[in-house]
Amino acid sequence: MKKRMKKLLIRTLAAAVFAFLTFFCLLSGKYFFAAYMLFIMCGMMLEFLRIADADRHRAVTALCLATAVVFFAALFAIYAFDLPAALAGITVFPLILLMSSSIFLKDKEDFKTYPVYLTALLYLAVPVSLSNVLVLGGGEFRGALLLCFFIIVWCTDVGAYLTGMALGQKYGGKLCPEISPKKSWIGFWGSIFFAGFGAFLLNRFGMWDVPALQSIVIGIIMAVAGTAGDLFESMWKRRGGVKDSGNLIPGHGGLLDRFDSSLFAIPAGTASLAIINLL
């Protein structure tokens, strides 16, 4: 019992520290936002490549990270300093260099890892880099908007955990037992309720300028997308034979474990705002 309480305390403290860091960086200006997102992106990519056993080629891994950083930096420069959109074309060069590096592999069997590098860019670098559009695309710094999205994702995770632990192990079926045995349908419906209610509270407390009904709908959409993101990461971890993506955050695992839902949920929320012309 004491061991379980100690583990819960460590997990709670780590979550509180990480939440504080997120609040601080997203509310302190564009440079803190950029540094925070770059750190998260690079950390998640390293974890993902390790899980997929594609990090053994250090030079290629470095090229993959460089491609991601250039993509993020180009979008940041375009939106933060109102530079021409054509600047994004610079990202073509590190991508070509990354793919061309396969020509020099001594063991051509290692070529099979290159789809993993492309997956890392599409799965991790693209959504994180596109956060520049959300935060800087309106002509002013909107870190609070991204923070609201993170709060909805946290509500989704908390809802799934609480309802799943309370009812999911006894009632209802498993969501995807072959991928994540502990996830239940009750936990899924709980995540939807908590996300919708959390988004509604953001409206009620004036934290974002989205009408109440649209807030609830966006919360539900993000909950569904976030669950898919969680299961997608779980599938990769199962394939790689690991329980956690890393151990950076005590009690939570790695950065990818912490942001797996966000990688699907935040782009879905951003697209939803764009569709109803509120972005």
mmCIF file of C-alpha atoms in Angstrom:
data_model
loop_
_atom_site.group_PDB
_atom_site.id
_atom_site.type_symbol
_atom_site.label_atom_id
_atom_site.label_comp_id
_atom_site.label_asym_id
_atom_site.label_seq_id
_atom_site.Cartn_x
_atom_site.Cartn_y
_atom_site.Cartn_z
ATOM 1 C CA MET A 1 0.000 0.000 0.000
ATOM 2 C CA LYS A 2 2.812 2.404 0.921
ATOM 3 C CA LYS A 3 4.603 1.596 -2.324
ATOM 4 C CA ARG A 4 1.433 2.323 -4.286
ATOM 5 C CA MET A 5 0.891 5.637 -2.475
ATOM 6 C CA LYS A 6 4.521 6.633 -3.066
ATOM 7 C CA LYS A 7 4.154 5.848 -6.766
ATOM 8 C CA LEU A 8 0.953 7.905 -6.946
ATOM 9 C CA LEU A 9 2.642 10.826 -5.148
ATOM 10 C CA ILE A 10 5.600 10.779 -7.554
ATOM 11 C CA ARG A 11 3.248 10.614 -10.527
ATOM 12 C CA THR A 12 1.167 13.528 -9.191
ATOM 13 C CA LEU A 13 4.192 15.721 -8.464
ATOM 14 C CA ALA A 14 5.689 15.030 -11.897
ATOM 15 C CA ALA A 15 2.383 15.905 -13.550
ATOM 16 C CA ALA A 16 2.170 19.147 -11.538
ATOM 17 C CA VAL A 17 5.709 20.189 -12.498
ATOM 18 C CA PHE A 18 5.088 19.394 -16.150
ATOM 19 C CA ALA A 19 1.778 21.265 -16.116
ATOM 20 C CA PHE A 20 3.481 24.323 -14.595
ATOM 21 C CA LEU A 21 6.193 24.208 -17.248
ATOM 22 C CA THR A 22 3.546 23.988 -19.976
ATOM 23 C CA PHE A 23 1.592 26.937 -18.566
ATOM 24 C CA PHE A 24 4.727 29.037 -18.199
ATOM 25 C CA CYS A 25 6.123 28.406 -21.669
ATOM 26 C CA LEU A 26 2.825 28.816 -23.514
ATOM 27 C CA LEU A 27 1.958 32.067 -21.732
ATOM 28 C CA SER A 28 5.403 33.699 -21.732
ATOM 29 C CA GLY A 29 5.803 34.585 -25.393
ATOM 30 C CA LYS A 30 6.766 33.115 -28.728
ATOM 31 C CA TYR A 31 10.369 32.265 -27.889
ATOM 32 C CA PHE A 32 9.454 30.208 -24.826
ATOM 33 C CA PHE A 33 6.758 28.521 -26.911
ATOM 34 C CA ALA A 34 9.264 27.671 -29.651
ATOM 35 C CA ALA A 35 11.879 26.336 -27.213
ATOM 36 C CA TYR A 36 9.273 24.211 -25.421
ATOM 37 C CA MET A 37 7.837 22.700 -28.594
ATOM 38 C CA LEU A 38 11.271 22.030 -30.098
ATOM 39 C CA PHE A 39 12.348 20.217 -26.939
ATOM 40 C CA ILE A 40 9.196 18.094 -26.967
ATOM 41 C CA MET A 41 9.465 17.349 -30.687
ATOM 42 C CA CYS A 42 13.115 16.266 -30.600
ATOM 43 C CA GLY A 43 12.588 14.230 -27.440
ATOM 44 C CA MET A 44 9.612 12.394 -28.885
ATOM 45 C CA MET A 45 11.430 11.688 -32.141
ATOM 46 C CA LEU A 46 14.400 10.170 -30.326
ATOM 47 C CA GLU A 47 12.050 7.987 -28.267
ATOM 48 C CA PHE A 48 10.089 6.911 -31.331
ATOM 49 C CA LEU A 49 13.204 6.004 -33.311
ATOM 50 C CA ARG A 50 14.474 4.000 -30.351
ATOM 51 C CA ILE A 51 11.187 2.098 -30.083
ATOM 52 C CA ALA A 52 11.291 1.342 -33.819
ATOM 53 C CA ASP A 53 14.960 0.299 -33.590
ATOM 54 C CA ALA A 54 15.926 2.973 -36.107
ATOM 55 C CA ASP A 55 18.280 4.996 -33.897
ATOM 56 C CA ARG A 56 21.337 2.811 -34.408
ATOM 57 C CA HIS A 57 22.443 4.956 -37.355
ATOM 58 C CA ARG A 58 23.428 8.120 -35.524
ATOM 59 C CA ALA A 59 24.151 10.177 -38.637
ATOM 60 C CA VAL A 60 20.789 9.337 -40.198
ATOM 61 C CA THR A 61 19.016 9.983 -36.885
ATOM 62 C CA ALA A 62 20.721 13.388 -36.719
ATOM 63 C CA LEU A 63 19.567 14.152 -40.279
ATOM 64 C CA CYS A 64 16.014 13.189 -39.369
ATOM 65 C CA LEU A 65 16.077 15.499 -36.343
ATOM 66 C CA ALA A 66 17.629 18.293 -38.417
ATOM 67 C CA THR A 67 14.862 17.967 -41.008
ATOM 68 C CA ALA A 68 12.235 18.281 -38.278
ATOM 69 C CA VAL A 69 13.954 21.289 -36.676
ATOM 70 C CA VAL A 70 14.287 23.083 -40.034
ATOM 71 C CA PHE A 71 10.593 22.495 -40.741
ATOM 72 C CA PHE A 72 9.571 23.881 -37.340
ATOM 73 C CA ALA A 73 11.984 26.822 -37.588
ATOM 74 C CA ALA A 74 10.776 27.727 -41.087
ATOM 75 C CA LEU A 75 7.125 27.840 -40.020
ATOM 76 C CA PHE A 76 8.032 29.729 -36.850
ATOM 77 C CA ALA A 77 9.949 32.344 -38.850
ATOM 78 C CA ILE A 78 7.135 32.718 -41.391
ATOM 79 C CA TYR A 79 4.446 33.338 -38.770
ATOM 80 C CA ALA A 80 6.487 35.036 -36.040
ATOM 81 C CA PHE A 81 8.220 37.552 -38.309
ATOM 82 C CA ASP A 82 5.758 37.731 -41.222
ATOM 83 C CA LEU A 83 8.244 36.327 -43.731
ATOM 84 C CA PRO A 84 7.260 34.989 -47.179
ATOM 85 C CA ALA A 85 5.597 31.572 -47.138
ATOM 86 C CA ALA A 86 8.062 30.460 -49.812
ATOM 87 C CA LEU A 87 10.629 30.165 -47.010
ATOM 88 C CA ALA A 88 9.045 26.805 -46.173
ATOM 89 C CA GLY A 89 10.668 25.468 -49.337
ATOM 90 C CA ILE A 90 13.971 25.327 -47.464
ATOM 91 C CA THR A 91 12.726 22.149 -45.771
ATOM 92 C CA VAL A 92 13.078 20.279 -49.069
ATOM 93 C CA PHE A 93 16.874 20.247 -48.831
ATOM 94 C CA PRO A 94 17.357 18.397 -45.511
ATOM 95 C CA LEU A 95 14.624 15.958 -46.563
ATOM 96 C CA ILE A 96 16.454 15.187 -49.818
ATOM 97 C CA LEU A 97 19.706 14.819 -47.880
ATOM 98 C CA LEU A 98 18.021 12.440 -45.422
ATOM 99 C CA MET A 99 16.654 10.173 -48.123
ATOM 100 C CA SER A 100 19.836 10.344 -50.211
ATOM 101 C CA SER A 101 21.876 9.126 -47.248
ATOM 102 C CA SER A 102 20.422 5.655 -47.864
ATOM 103 C CA ILE A 103 22.711 5.389 -50.911
ATOM 104 C CA PHE A 104 25.756 5.195 -48.623
ATOM 105 C CA LEU A 105 24.517 2.456 -46.317
ATOM 106 C CA LYS A 106 27.006 -0.391 -46.086
ATOM 107 C CA ASP A 107 24.298 -2.908 -45.248
ATOM 108 C CA LYS A 108 21.448 -2.371 -47.724
ATOM 109 C CA GLU A 109 19.136 -4.322 -45.416
ATOM 110 C CA ASP A 110 19.143 -1.218 -43.230
ATOM 111 C CA PHE A 111 17.180 0.567 -45.944
ATOM 112 C CA LYS A 112 14.042 -0.885 -44.371
ATOM 113 C CA THR A 113 14.438 1.608 -41.512
ATOM 114 C CA TYR A 114 13.934 4.606 -43.801
ATOM 115 C CA PRO A 115 10.119 4.400 -43.790
ATOM 116 C CA VAL A 116 10.435 4.761 -39.999
ATOM 117 C CA TYR A 117 12.242 8.095 -40.427
ATOM 118 C CA LEU A 118 9.485 9.319 -42.734
ATOM 119 C CA THR A 119 6.874 8.138 -40.247
ATOM 120 C CA ALA A 120 8.646 10.044 -37.480
ATOM 121 C CA LEU A 121 8.517 13.217 -39.558
ATOM 122 C CA LEU A 122 4.858 12.807 -40.494
ATOM 123 C CA TYR A 123 3.692 11.547 -37.102
ATOM 124 C CA LEU A 124 5.727 13.869 -34.861
ATOM 125 C CA ALA A 125 7.430 16.736 -36.679
ATOM 126 C CA VAL A 126 4.470 17.808 -38.820
ATOM 127 C CA PRO A 127 1.823 18.188 -36.059
ATOM 128 C CA VAL A 128 4.269 19.850 -33.649
ATOM 129 C CA SER A 129 5.499 22.240 -36.353
ATOM 130 C CA LEU A 130 1.949 23.113 -37.396
ATOM 131 C CA SER A 131 1.335 24.371 -33.863
ATOM 132 C CA ASN A 132 2.972 27.556 -35.180
ATOM 133 C CA VAL A 133 -0.129 28.111 -37.315
ATOM 134 C CA LEU A 134 -2.376 27.816 -34.275
ATOM 135 C CA VAL A 135 -0.273 29.964 -31.943
ATOM 136 C CA LEU A 136 1.138 32.581 -34.337
ATOM 137 C CA GLY A 137 -1.162 32.470 -37.358
ATOM 138 C CA GLY A 138 -3.660 35.053 -36.172
ATOM 139 C CA GLY A 139 -1.260 37.990 -36.224
ATOM 140 C CA GLU A 140 -0.784 37.829 -32.458
ATOM 141 C CA PHE A 141 0.620 35.357 -29.957
ATOM 142 C CA ARG A 142 -2.076 32.827 -28.998
ATOM 143 C CA GLY A 143 -0.285 30.520 -26.602
ATOM 144 C CA ALA A 144 -3.397 30.460 -24.418
ATOM 145 C CA LEU A 145 -5.323 28.786 -27.240
ATOM 146 C CA LEU A 146 -2.817 25.923 -27.451
ATOM 147 C CA LEU A 147 -2.933 25.716 -23.648
ATOM 148 C CA CYS A 148 -6.724 25.274 -23.846
ATOM 149 C CA PHE A 149 -6.209 22.396 -26.244
ATOM 150 C CA PHE A 150 -3.765 20.791 -23.831
ATOM 151 C CA ILE A 151 -6.299 21.187 -21.013
ATOM 152 C CA ILE A 152 -8.920 19.364 -23.101
ATOM 153 C CA VAL A 153 -6.417 16.570 -23.773
ATOM 154 C CA TRP A 154 -5.667 16.340 -20.043
ATOM 155 C CA CYS A 155 -9.414 16.144 -19.340
ATOM 156 C CA THR A 156 -9.618 13.311 -21.863
ATOM 157 C CA ASP A 157 -6.804 11.400 -20.160
ATOM 158 C CA VAL A 158 -8.174 11.973 -16.653
ATOM 159 C CA GLY A 159 -11.695 10.996 -17.714
ATOM 160 C CA ALA A 160 -10.490 7.779 -19.333
ATOM 161 C CA TYR A 161 -8.356 6.890 -16.304
ATOM 162 C CA LEU A 162 -10.974 7.603 -13.608
ATOM 163 C CA THR A 163 -13.956 5.986 -15.295
ATOM 164 C CA GLY A 164 -11.846 3.122 -16.581
ATOM 165 C CA MET A 165 -10.439 2.364 -13.132
ATOM 166 C CA ALA A 166 -13.798 2.760 -11.390
ATOM 167 C CA LEU A 167 -16.037 0.871 -13.820
ATOM 168 C CA GLY A 168 -14.143 -0.289 -16.878
ATOM 169 C CA GLN A 169 -12.494 -3.297 -15.255
ATOM 170 C CA LYS A 170 -15.838 -4.706 -14.117
ATOM 171 C CA TYR A 171 -18.371 -3.579 -16.687
ATOM 172 C CA GLY A 172 -18.373 -3.287 -20.446
ATOM 173 C CA GLY A 173 -15.875 -4.662 -22.929
ATOM 174 C CA LYS A 174 -12.309 -3.807 -23.780
ATOM 175 C CA LEU A 175 -11.698 -1.112 -26.365
ATOM 176 C CA CYS A 176 -8.721 -2.649 -28.201
ATOM 177 C CA PRO A 177 -7.442 -5.556 -26.107
ATOM 178 C CA GLU A 178 -4.920 -6.658 -28.716
ATOM 179 C CA ILE A 179 -3.221 -3.248 -28.553
ATOM 180 C CA SER A 180 -3.910 -1.926 -25.054
ATOM 181 C CA PRO A 181 -5.520 -4.507 -22.728
ATOM 182 C CA LYS A 182 -6.387 -2.018 -19.969
ATOM 183 C CA LYS A 183 -8.426 0.389 -22.113
ATOM 184 C CA SER A 184 -12.188 -0.097 -21.861
ATOM 185 C CA TRP A 185 -15.242 1.226 -23.652
ATOM 186 C CA ILE A 186 -16.436 2.783 -20.399
ATOM 187 C CA GLY A 187 -13.125 4.616 -20.126
ATOM 188 C CA PHE A 188 -13.573 5.802 -23.710
ATOM 189 C CA TRP A 189 -17.050 7.196 -23.032
ATOM 190 C CA GLY A 190 -15.743 8.749 -19.816
ATOM 191 C CA SER A 191 -12.982 10.489 -21.769
ATOM 192 C CA ILE A 192 -15.561 11.933 -24.162
ATOM 193 C CA PHE A 193 -17.704 13.238 -21.301
ATOM 194 C CA PHE A 194 -14.764 14.814 -19.455
ATOM 195 C CA ALA A 195 -13.363 16.379 -22.643
ATOM 196 C CA GLY A 196 -16.728 17.859 -23.650
ATOM 197 C CA PHE A 197 -17.359 19.136 -20.132
ATOM 198 C CA GLY A 198 -13.824 20.539 -19.871
ATOM 199 C CA ALA A 199 -14.229 22.387 -23.171
ATOM 200 C CA PHE A 200 -17.577 23.739 -21.942
ATOM 201 C CA LEU A 201 -15.921 25.042 -18.765
ATOM 202 C CA LEU A 202 -13.250 26.777 -20.849
ATOM 203 C CA ASN A 203 -16.103 28.646 -22.525
ATOM 204 C CA ARG A 204 -17.890 29.409 -19.238
ATOM 205 C CA PHE A 205 -14.740 30.801 -17.611
ATOM 206 C CA GLY A 206 -13.872 32.858 -20.694
ATOM 207 C CA MET A 207 -10.593 31.079 -21.359
ATOM 208 C CA TRP A 208 -11.307 30.812 -25.078
ATOM 209 C CA ASP A 209 -13.651 32.577 -27.445
ATOM 210 C CA VAL A 210 -15.559 29.554 -28.743
ATOM 211 C CA PRO A 211 -19.381 29.283 -28.293
ATOM 212 C CA ALA A 212 -20.587 26.713 -25.768
ATOM 213 C CA LEU A 213 -22.076 24.191 -28.199
ATOM 214 C CA GLN A 214 -19.069 24.329 -30.526
ATOM 215 C CA SER A 215 -16.792 23.959 -27.483
ATOM 216 C CA ILE A 216 -18.483 20.724 -26.481
ATOM 217 C CA VAL A 217 -18.363 19.355 -30.035
ATOM 218 C CA ILE A 218 -14.674 20.227 -30.379
ATOM 219 C CA GLY A 219 -13.979 18.580 -27.030
ATOM 220 C CA ILE A 220 -15.686 15.386 -28.183
ATOM 221 C CA ILE A 221 -13.815 15.389 -31.505
ATOM 222 C CA MET A 222 -10.524 15.870 -29.689
ATOM 223 C CA ALA A 223 -11.328 13.046 -27.264
ATOM 224 C CA VAL A 224 -11.967 10.616 -30.107
ATOM 225 C CA ALA A 225 -8.824 11.725 -31.961
ATOM 226 C CA GLY A 226 -6.788 11.630 -28.758
ATOM 227 C CA THR A 227 -7.855 8.056 -28.050
ATOM 228 C CA ALA A 228 -6.755 7.101 -31.559
ATOM 229 C CA GLY A 229 -3.406 8.811 -30.927
ATOM 230 C CA ASP A 230 -2.961 6.916 -27.671
ATOM 231 C CA LEU A 231 -3.700 3.580 -29.347
ATOM 232 C CA PHE A 232 -1.419 4.417 -32.278
ATOM 233 C CA GLU A 233 1.519 4.930 -29.919
ATOM 234 C CA SER A 234 0.577 1.779 -27.982
ATOM 235 C CA MET A 235 0.705 -0.193 -31.225
ATOM 236 C CA TRP A 236 4.263 1.024 -31.893
ATOM 237 C CA LYS A 237 5.327 0.218 -28.324
ATOM 238 C CA ARG A 238 3.839 -3.268 -28.603
ATOM 239 C CA ARG A 239 5.690 -3.721 -31.896
ATOM 240 C CA GLY A 240 8.930 -2.587 -30.234
ATOM 241 C CA GLY A 241 8.355 -4.695 -27.117
ATOM 242 C CA VAL A 242 8.527 -1.790 -24.644
ATOM 243 C CA LYS A 243 6.171 -0.655 -21.886
ATOM 244 C CA ASP A 244 7.095 3.052 -21.915
ATOM 245 C CA SER A 245 8.625 5.231 -24.604
ATOM 246 C CA GLY A 246 11.178 6.527 -22.107
ATOM 247 C CA ASN A 247 11.722 7.434 -18.450
ATOM 248 C CA LEU A 248 12.126 11.205 -18.556
ATOM 249 C CA ILE A 249 8.948 11.921 -16.562
ATOM 250 C CA PRO A 250 8.760 9.952 -13.288
ATOM 251 C CA GLY A 251 5.594 7.870 -13.095
ATOM 252 C CA HIS A 252 4.552 8.763 -16.638
ATOM 253 C CA GLY A 253 7.284 7.368 -18.871
ATOM 254 C CA GLY A 254 8.654 9.364 -21.777
ATOM 255 C CA LEU A 255 7.598 12.464 -23.659
ATOM 256 C CA LEU A 256 5.823 10.385 -26.277
ATOM 257 C CA ASP A 257 3.779 8.711 -23.539
ATOM 258 C CA ARG A 258 2.775 12.155 -22.311
ATOM 259 C CA PHE A 259 1.931 13.676 -25.708
ATOM 260 C CA ASP A 260 0.657 10.704 -27.720
ATOM 261 C CA SER A 261 -2.963 11.863 -27.470
ATOM 262 C CA SER A 262 -2.060 15.468 -28.285
ATOM 263 C CA LEU A 263 -0.430 14.490 -31.588
ATOM 264 C CA PHE A 264 -3.850 13.538 -32.971
ATOM 265 C CA ALA A 265 -6.160 15.613 -30.772
ATOM 266 C CA ILE A 266 -4.635 19.071 -31.260
ATOM 267 C CA PRO A 267 -4.531 18.897 -35.090
ATOM 268 C CA ALA A 268 -8.156 17.672 -34.967
ATOM 269 C CA GLY A 269 -9.109 20.593 -32.723
ATOM 270 C CA THR A 270 -7.246 23.054 -34.933
ATOM 271 C CA ALA A 271 -8.987 21.728 -38.050
ATOM 272 C CA SER A 272 -12.350 21.980 -36.271
ATOM 273 C CA LEU A 273 -11.761 25.632 -35.414
ATOM 274 C CA ALA A 274 -10.722 26.323 -38.998
ATOM 275 C CA ILE A 275 -13.837 24.624 -40.383
ATOM 276 C CA ILE A 276 -16.191 26.767 -38.272
ATOM 277 C CA ASN A 277 -14.100 29.846 -39.112
ATOM 278 C CA LEU A 278 -12.952 30.537 -35.548
ATOM 279 C CA LEU A 279 -9.220 30.081 -36.066
#
